[in-house]
Every structure is written in C-alpha cells, then in structure tokens.
Amino acid sequence: MDVMTAVLSRRSEHRLAEPAPCDQEFAYLLRAAATAPDRGDLRPWRLILVREKGRAALERCFADAYAESGSGRGRVDEIRRAPLLAAVVFSPVRHGGLGGPVPEWEQLAATSAMVSSLILLLHARGFGSVWRTGEFTGSERVRRTLGLRGDERLLGWLCVGTPEREGPSKRRVPEDVTDRISVFAP
C-alpha cells in the first residue's frame, strides 16, 4: 500500500478481533515508526504491550480505579475490545540531545509523530487501531500497575487487532484546507 492510500483509507477502528500482530511483528513495525521526526533521536517514549493475563490485571486495576472515583464500572469493558493494547508512555529526556536540550513540547510532538507513523504502518499491514485516552491516563493506580516512573505520562492506549468490518476502508476525500495556508511575504 502506498503512503497516500494508507493516509486516505485509514480509519480509527472500534471493532477489533484476532489476530493482532505478534510481539515480533509489532517490534518490526515500531522500528520503522521510530524513524519519525525526533530531534536528537531521543525516543522520548516507550510502549507497554498488554495481552491476555495482562489485560485481566489491567481490567481489575481499572475497576478499582472506578470504584475509588465513585463513577461505577464505566468503560472498563473497553479493555476487551482489542486483542492487543499498547500503552503509549511519554518519557521525556531531561539531559538533552545533539546540539543541546530538546524542549519537552518537541519531545511530545516526536512521540505523537511516532504513534501516527505506527498507526499507518499497522493499517498498511491490514491491522486496525484506535488511539484511546480517557480518565485512566492520569490515574495513579494505573501508573503504579504499569510501572511508570515519576516523570513519565500515560498518553493513552493504542488498541490493535484485525478490523471487524465488511470490505476495505472507504477512501477519504481530502477536504479543501487551503484557508489554513498563508504565505509570508514581508
């Protein structure tokens, strides 16, 4: 699949089933996604893959977090909507990179660029995904369960699997966004 087709046919897939990429295939795609723009090659991110037993432990953690917050069971069931969950963890690098320190906002942008590339690569391989966020990204209980360090932030979950839909994704028609372009002419 060429890049333009991948960009125009990718959708957030909410109904996902087996198979999901195995750990080796996921790592292969991640190596390619890691070539996204990243000043200083800091790779200020990491992914935590959650499958089977890990999903059950995370589901218990979510249920406990909901109970603590008093909001009931809520969206705990969403953990089961994909065979693979990849927790997207932002791990800013404080000491800098080539040419000096890289601001945290730029490292966050690099992390987002990597995830976007990974989503397109998964799509090109026939997998579907959706990047979910929500109240648990800031939960201290979830942070402890996943083993996040003090300076790390959970940016959400990349839910991955095979799309449960009939036929291929319909190609999007790009909107006219020329009103979002200006030309600097001093």
mmCIF file of C-alpha atoms in Angstrom:
data_model
loop_
_atom_site.group_PDB
_atom_site.id
_atom_site.type_symbol
_atom_site.label_atom_id
_atom_site.label_comp_id
_atom_site.label_asym_id
_atom_site.label_seq_id
_atom_site.Cartn_x
_atom_site.Cartn_y
_atom_site.Cartn_z
ATOM 1 C CA MET A 1 0.000 0.000 0.000
ATOM 2 C CA ASP A 2 1.438 3.384 -0.943
ATOM 3 C CA VAL A 3 1.570 6.167 1.635
ATOM 4 C CA MET A 4 -1.222 8.271 0.097
ATOM 5 C CA THR A 5 -3.577 5.272 0.048
ATOM 6 C CA ALA A 6 -2.691 4.455 3.657
ATOM 7 C CA VAL A 7 -3.355 8.028 4.790
ATOM 8 C CA LEU A 8 -6.634 8.357 2.882
ATOM 9 C CA SER A 9 -8.044 4.926 3.779
ATOM 10 C CA ARG A 10 -7.029 4.657 7.450
ATOM 11 C CA ARG A 11 -9.812 4.882 9.993
ATOM 12 C CA SER A 12 -9.996 4.560 13.742
ATOM 13 C CA GLU A 13 -11.278 1.009 14.088
ATOM 14 C CA HIS A 14 -13.539 0.447 17.087
ATOM 15 C CA ARG A 15 -14.352 -3.226 16.497
ATOM 16 C CA LEU A 16 -11.166 -5.277 16.550
ATOM 17 C CA ALA A 17 -10.601 -9.034 16.717
ATOM 18 C CA GLU A 18 -7.771 -11.530 16.459
ATOM 19 C CA PRO A 19 -5.300 -11.635 15.014
ATOM 20 C CA ALA A 20 -3.209 -8.779 16.272
ATOM 21 C CA PRO A 21 0.457 -8.502 15.357
ATOM 22 C CA CYS A 22 2.675 -10.788 17.417
ATOM 23 C CA ASP A 23 5.362 -9.154 19.547
ATOM 24 C CA GLN A 24 7.998 -9.660 16.835
ATOM 25 C CA GLU A 25 5.891 -8.085 14.081
ATOM 26 C CA PHE A 26 4.924 -5.222 16.385
ATOM 27 C CA ALA A 27 8.615 -4.617 17.156
ATOM 28 C CA TYR A 28 9.407 -4.685 13.419
ATOM 29 C CA LEU A 29 6.755 -2.030 12.716
ATOM 30 C CA LEU A 30 7.878 0.012 15.721
ATOM 31 C CA ARG A 31 11.451 0.112 14.402
ATOM 32 C CA ALA A 32 10.112 1.723 11.227
ATOM 33 C CA ALA A 33 7.788 4.081 13.142
ATOM 34 C CA ALA A 34 10.769 5.185 15.267
ATOM 35 C CA THR A 35 12.213 6.894 12.185
ATOM 36 C CA ALA A 36 9.568 9.640 12.571
ATOM 37 C CA PRO A 37 10.955 13.147 13.159
ATOM 38 C CA ASP A 38 12.700 13.237 16.533
ATOM 39 C CA ARG A 39 15.356 15.909 17.088
ATOM 40 C CA GLY A 40 18.354 14.357 18.783
ATOM 41 C CA ASP A 41 16.963 10.833 18.296
ATOM 42 C CA LEU A 42 15.869 10.911 21.936
ATOM 43 C CA ARG A 43 12.999 8.452 21.515
ATOM 44 C CA PRO A 44 11.137 10.012 24.460
ATOM 45 C CA TRP A 45 8.565 7.251 24.563
ATOM 46 C CA ARG A 46 8.014 3.617 25.289
ATOM 47 C CA LEU A 47 5.180 1.194 24.669
ATOM 48 C CA ILE A 48 3.872 -1.412 27.081
ATOM 49 C CA LEU A 49 2.146 -4.295 25.293
ATOM 50 C CA VAL A 50 -0.838 -5.723 27.149
ATOM 51 C CA ARG A 51 -2.328 -9.087 26.187
ATOM 52 C CA GLU A 52 -4.309 -11.867 27.894
ATOM 53 C CA LYS A 53 -3.233 -12.083 31.575
ATOM 54 C CA GLY A 54 -2.000 -8.505 31.494
ATOM 55 C CA ARG A 55 -5.393 -7.407 30.212
ATOM 56 C CA ALA A 56 -7.130 -9.185 33.121
ATOM 57 C CA ALA A 57 -4.840 -7.444 35.644
ATOM 58 C CA LEU A 58 -5.394 -4.092 33.950
ATOM 59 C CA GLU A 59 -9.145 -4.639 33.932
ATOM 60 C CA ARG A 60 -9.051 -5.234 37.715
ATOM 61 C CA CYS A 61 -6.955 -2.089 38.085
ATOM 62 C CA PHE A 62 -9.478 -0.054 36.049
ATOM 63 C CA ALA A 63 -12.384 -1.445 38.085
ATOM 64 C CA ASP A 64 -10.609 -0.479 41.318
ATOM 65 C CA ALA A 65 -9.838 2.990 39.936
ATOM 66 C CA TYR A 66 -13.511 3.463 39.014
ATOM 67 C CA ALA A 67 -14.574 2.298 42.461
ATOM 68 C CA GLU A 68 -12.188 4.824 44.056
ATOM 69 C CA SER A 69 -13.527 7.635 41.903
ATOM 70 C CA GLY A 70 -17.148 6.707 42.668
ATOM 71 C CA SER A 71 -18.076 6.674 38.999
ATOM 72 C CA GLY A 72 -19.010 2.973 38.874
ATOM 73 C CA ARG A 73 -17.775 0.436 36.325
ATOM 74 C CA GLY A 74 -17.733 2.918 33.462
ATOM 75 C CA ARG A 75 -15.705 1.949 30.395
ATOM 76 C CA VAL A 76 -13.730 -0.932 31.917
ATOM 77 C CA ASP A 77 -15.107 -3.249 29.217
ATOM 78 C CA GLU A 78 -13.213 -1.309 26.548
ATOM 79 C CA ILE A 79 -10.075 -3.181 27.576
ATOM 80 C CA ARG A 80 -11.562 -6.264 25.922
ATOM 81 C CA ARG A 81 -12.324 -4.552 22.615
ATOM 82 C CA ALA A 82 -8.953 -5.362 21.059
ATOM 83 C CA PRO A 83 -6.620 -8.350 21.289
ATOM 84 C CA LEU A 84 -3.635 -6.047 21.828
ATOM 85 C CA LEU A 85 -3.376 -2.897 23.893
ATOM 86 C CA ALA A 86 -0.207 -0.851 23.610
ATOM 87 C CA ALA A 87 0.081 1.683 26.408
ATOM 88 C CA VAL A 88 1.733 4.796 24.940
ATOM 89 C CA VAL A 89 4.088 6.215 27.552
ATOM 90 C CA PHE A 90 5.755 9.614 27.175
ATOM 91 C CA SER A 91 9.233 9.512 28.743
ATOM 92 C CA PRO A 92 10.793 12.962 28.365
ATOM 93 C CA VAL A 93 14.577 13.132 28.242
ATOM 94 C CA ARG A 94 15.884 15.862 30.538
ATOM 95 C CA HIS A 95 19.596 15.851 29.737
ATOM 96 C CA GLY A 96 19.218 16.988 26.136
ATOM 97 C CA GLY A 97 20.314 15.725 22.800
ATOM 98 C CA LEU A 98 22.528 16.648 19.909
ATOM 99 C CA GLY A 99 23.004 20.403 19.938
ATOM 100 C CA GLY A 100 21.616 20.889 23.453
ATOM 101 C CA PRO A 101 18.418 20.216 25.361
ATOM 102 C CA VAL A 102 15.239 19.468 23.414
ATOM 103 C CA PRO A 103 12.130 21.156 24.865
ATOM 104 C CA GLU A 104 9.519 18.818 26.307
ATOM 105 C CA TRP A 105 6.856 20.023 23.862
ATOM 106 C CA GLU A 106 9.095 18.984 20.970
ATOM 107 C CA GLN A 107 9.631 15.568 22.526
ATOM 108 C CA LEU A 108 5.860 15.178 22.907
ATOM 109 C CA ALA A 109 5.461 16.106 19.239
ATOM 110 C CA ALA A 110 8.063 13.449 18.329
ATOM 111 C CA THR A 111 6.135 10.878 20.352
ATOM 112 C CA SER A 112 2.896 11.765 18.574
ATOM 113 C CA ALA A 113 4.639 11.583 15.184
ATOM 114 C CA MET A 114 5.938 8.099 16.014
ATOM 115 C CA VAL A 115 2.476 6.884 17.063
ATOM 116 C CA SER A 116 0.944 8.335 13.898
ATOM 117 C CA SER A 117 3.536 6.513 11.795
ATOM 118 C CA LEU A 118 2.895 3.292 13.709
ATOM 119 C CA ILE A 119 -0.860 3.581 13.123
ATOM 120 C CA LEU A 120 -0.280 3.989 9.369
ATOM 121 C CA LEU A 121 2.144 1.051 9.296
ATOM 122 C CA LEU A 122 -0.353 -1.154 11.128
ATOM 123 C CA HIS A 123 -3.054 -0.144 8.656
ATOM 124 C CA ALA A 124 -0.805 -0.872 5.680
ATOM 125 C CA ARG A 125 -0.312 -4.410 7.111
ATOM 126 C CA GLY A 126 -4.061 -4.985 7.384
ATOM 127 C CA PHE A 127 -4.415 -4.289 11.096
ATOM 128 C CA GLY A 128 -6.793 -1.781 12.579
ATOM 129 C CA SER A 129 -6.196 0.504 15.525
ATOM 130 C CA VAL A 130 -7.652 3.304 17.558
ATOM 131 C CA TRP A 131 -5.815 5.605 19.974
ATOM 132 C CA ARG A 132 -7.892 5.920 23.140
ATOM 133 C CA THR A 133 -7.342 8.285 26.022
ATOM 134 C CA GLY A 134 -9.630 8.935 28.969
ATOM 135 C CA GLU A 135 -9.580 9.415 32.710
ATOM 136 C CA PHE A 136 -7.239 6.485 33.377
ATOM 137 C CA THR A 137 -4.308 8.172 31.687
ATOM 138 C CA GLY A 138 -3.897 10.254 34.829
ATOM 139 C CA SER A 139 -4.762 7.560 37.366
ATOM 140 C CA GLU A 140 -2.068 6.956 39.965
ATOM 141 C CA ARG A 141 -3.317 3.379 40.384
ATOM 142 C CA VAL A 142 -2.887 2.716 36.649
ATOM 143 C CA ARG A 143 0.565 4.362 36.702
ATOM 144 C CA ARG A 144 1.669 2.038 39.526
ATOM 145 C CA THR A 145 0.189 -1.035 37.848
ATOM 146 C CA LEU A 146 2.062 -0.289 34.613
ATOM 147 C CA GLY A 147 5.281 0.628 36.440
ATOM 148 C CA LEU A 148 5.529 4.209 35.159
ATOM 149 C CA ARG A 149 8.363 6.316 36.531
ATOM 150 C CA GLY A 150 7.707 9.686 38.171
ATOM 151 C CA ASP A 151 8.450 11.786 35.083
ATOM 152 C CA GLU A 152 6.507 9.579 32.645
ATOM 153 C CA ARG A 153 2.971 10.228 31.387
ATOM 154 C CA LEU A 154 0.491 7.748 30.000
ATOM 155 C CA LEU A 155 -0.784 9.248 26.738
ATOM 156 C CA GLY A 156 -3.386 6.565 26.129
ATOM 157 C CA TRP A 157 -3.881 3.156 24.639
ATOM 158 C CA LEU A 158 -3.332 2.021 21.102
ATOM 159 C CA CYS A 159 -5.953 -0.705 20.637
ATOM 160 C CA VAL A 160 -4.805 -3.050 17.867
ATOM 161 C CA GLY A 161 -6.308 -6.018 16.040
ATOM 162 C CA THR A 162 -7.985 -7.025 12.813
ATOM 163 C CA PRO A 163 -10.917 -4.800 11.837
ATOM 164 C CA GLU A 164 -14.341 -6.460 12.057
ATOM 165 C CA ARG A 165 -15.971 -4.814 9.062
ATOM 166 C CA GLU A 166 -17.163 -5.773 5.648
ATOM 167 C CA GLY A 167 -14.728 -4.884 2.878
ATOM 168 C CA PRO A 168 -11.867 -2.395 2.779
ATOM 169 C CA SER A 169 -11.938 1.076 4.291
ATOM 170 C CA LYS A 170 -13.571 3.656 2.077
ATOM 171 C CA ARG A 171 -11.016 6.117 0.798
ATOM 172 C CA ARG A 172 -11.465 9.593 2.273
ATOM 173 C CA VAL A 173 -11.916 12.587 0.040
ATOM 174 C CA PRO A 174 -9.424 15.231 1.197
ATOM 175 C CA GLU A 175 -11.094 18.464 2.256
ATOM 176 C CA ASP A 176 -10.044 21.827 0.916
ATOM 177 C CA VAL A 177 -7.846 23.251 3.642
ATOM 178 C CA THR A 178 -6.161 25.979 1.629
ATOM 179 C CA ASP A 179 -7.646 28.531 4.046
ATOM 180 C CA ARG A 180 -5.187 27.099 6.613
ATOM 181 C CA ILE A 181 -2.183 28.138 4.491
ATOM 182 C CA SER A 182 -0.653 31.556 4.354
ATOM 183 C CA VAL A 183 2.429 32.820 2.599
ATOM 184 C CA PHE A 184 4.864 35.044 4.420
ATOM 185 C CA ALA A 185 5.685 37.995 2.234
ATOM 186 C CA PRO A 186 7.483 40.795 4.121
#
